[in-house]
Amino acid sequence: MVSSHHLWSFCCFFSLVTVIFSWLVSPTRAVYHGYVPSPWTLAHATFYGDESASATMGGACGYGNLMTNGYGTDTAALSTTIFSDGYACGQCYQIRCVQSPWCYTGYTTVTATNLCPPNWSEDSNNGGWCNPPRTHFDMAKPAFMKIAQWKAGIVPVMYRRVPCNEIRKGGIRFSFQGNGYWLLVYVMNVAGAGDIHQMWVKGTKTSWISMSHNWGASYQAFATLQGQALSFRLTSYTTKQTITAYNVAPANWNLGLTYQANVNFH
């Protein structure tokens, strides 16, 4: 049994590592109008797929082809502890390998695009890396290889949430699915905190209609909206900032297409 003295010393050691790391690697803070970086925190990271990152396409957030939709290979699947039932989709994280001989220097920035589900058949410290309450990043292999040698398999990391402004340029994009009575919208290219908590849609013949969270980065409205230009209102999950994107889709919009607004979060 581990004594309380040794446990206290172990906790103090990691607290000290966190403080020193934050002080050493934190660059000059830029001034943002919205979300600002969070403190550095200790976690672990693995990778999935190969160097092509083909295994990361799709994913629980519903971003589809990550290449054509602007996410590339700098992505990660989050353990349920931080996935937050899909509300974490689109969030951006800086990740740096620490305390391992396999580490490279520097950090990389990834976007949350997938869920790393629990594996209860494996011990949480031996294979069940994404089991609650662990905070874990299962990274696309090209992203993992920016912070550590892939042979490591798993490494301790320091991570922090950062604004997505540097990697999400232009307006928010809305990808339409569904049918004539049900509009399902996947929300992509979200800047600021990167996430969405609430969403509304308005046709030229309707008032604002509240959309329910389907899963990941998708929201739905059970309404007949065809033949109307569509506007959207969105609230960030993290900052609670609300923005309105007017006339995103023209009256002749179609399912299966993606439309881009001229506004975004900051």
Short mmCIF file of N, CA, C and O in Angstrom, two decimals, residues 35-38 91-94 109-110 160-165 192-194:
data_model
loop_
_atom_site.label_atom_id
_atom_site.label_comp_id
_atom_site.label_asym_id
_atom_site.label_seq_id
_atom_site.Cartn_x
_atom_site.Cartn_y
_atom_site.Cartn_z
N TYR A 35 -12.40 33.73 -26.70
CA TYR A 35 -11.78 32.69 -25.90
C TYR A 35 -10.27 32.89 -25.78
O TYR A 35 -9.60 33.24 -26.73
N VAL A 36 -9.73 32.63 -24.59
CA VAL A 36 -8.28 32.74 -24.35
C VAL A 36 -7.76 31.37 -23.90
O VAL A 36 -8.53 30.53 -23.43
N PRO A 37 -6.46 31.11 -24.04
CA PRO A 37 -5.92 29.80 -23.69
C PRO A 37 -6.16 29.43 -22.23
O PRO A 37 -6.17 30.28 -21.34
N SER A 38 -6.36 28.14 -22.00
CA SER A 38 -6.54 27.61 -20.65
C SER A 38 -5.17 27.27 -20.06
O SER A 38 -4.17 27.25 -20.77
N GLN A 91 -13.19 21.94 -30.83
CA GLN A 91 -12.28 22.62 -29.91
C GLN A 91 -10.83 22.38 -30.33
O GLN A 91 -10.50 21.33 -30.90
N CYS A 92 -9.97 23.33 -30.04
CA CYS A 92 -8.56 23.26 -30.44
C CYS A 92 -7.67 23.12 -29.21
O CYS A 92 -7.90 23.79 -28.19
N TYR A 93 -6.66 22.27 -29.34
CA TYR A 93 -5.76 21.97 -28.22
C TYR A 93 -4.31 22.04 -28.68
O TYR A 93 -3.97 21.52 -29.74
N GLN A 94 -3.48 22.66 -27.86
CA GLN A 94 -2.04 22.54 -28.02
C GLN A 94 -1.58 21.38 -27.15
O GLN A 94 -1.97 21.28 -25.98
N THR A 109 -0.84 21.73 -32.61
CA THR A 109 -2.22 22.12 -32.35
C THR A 109 -3.16 21.20 -33.11
O THR A 109 -3.01 21.02 -34.32
N VAL A 110 -4.10 20.60 -32.39
CA VAL A 110 -5.04 19.67 -33.02
C VAL A 110 -6.47 20.13 -32.78
O VAL A 110 -6.76 20.89 -31.85
N ARG A 160 -3.44 22.19 -23.46
CA ARG A 160 -4.29 23.30 -23.07
C ARG A 160 -5.22 23.65 -24.23
O ARG A 160 -4.88 23.48 -25.40
N ARG A 161 -6.41 24.13 -23.88
CA ARG A 161 -7.33 24.64 -24.88
C ARG A 161 -6.81 25.98 -25.39
O ARG A 161 -6.31 26.81 -24.63
N VAL A 162 -6.93 26.19 -26.70
CA VAL A 162 -6.51 27.46 -27.30
C VAL A 162 -7.59 27.91 -28.28
O VAL A 162 -8.39 27.10 -28.77
N PRO A 163 -7.63 29.20 -28.60
CA PRO A 163 -8.57 29.68 -29.61
C PRO A 163 -8.27 29.03 -30.96
O PRO A 163 -7.12 28.71 -31.27
N CYS A 164 -9.30 28.84 -31.75
CA CYS A 164 -9.14 28.22 -33.06
C CYS A 164 -8.93 29.24 -34.17
O CYS A 164 -8.90 28.87 -35.36
N ASN A 165 -8.79 30.50 -33.82
CA ASN A 165 -8.73 31.56 -34.82
C ASN A 165 -7.61 31.39 -35.83
O ASN A 165 -7.76 31.74 -37.00
N GLY A 192 -12.90 30.96 -32.72
CA GLY A 192 -13.10 31.25 -31.30
C GLY A 192 -12.80 30.01 -30.48
O GLY A 192 -11.77 29.37 -30.63
N ALA A 193 -13.74 29.62 -29.60
CA ALA A 193 -13.57 28.41 -28.79
C ALA A 193 -13.77 27.15 -29.61
O ALA A 193 -13.48 26.04 -29.13
N GLY A 194 -14.30 27.28 -30.83
CA GLY A 194 -14.43 26.14 -31.73
C GLY A 194 -15.68 25.31 -31.57
O GLY A 194 -15.94 24.42 -32.38
#
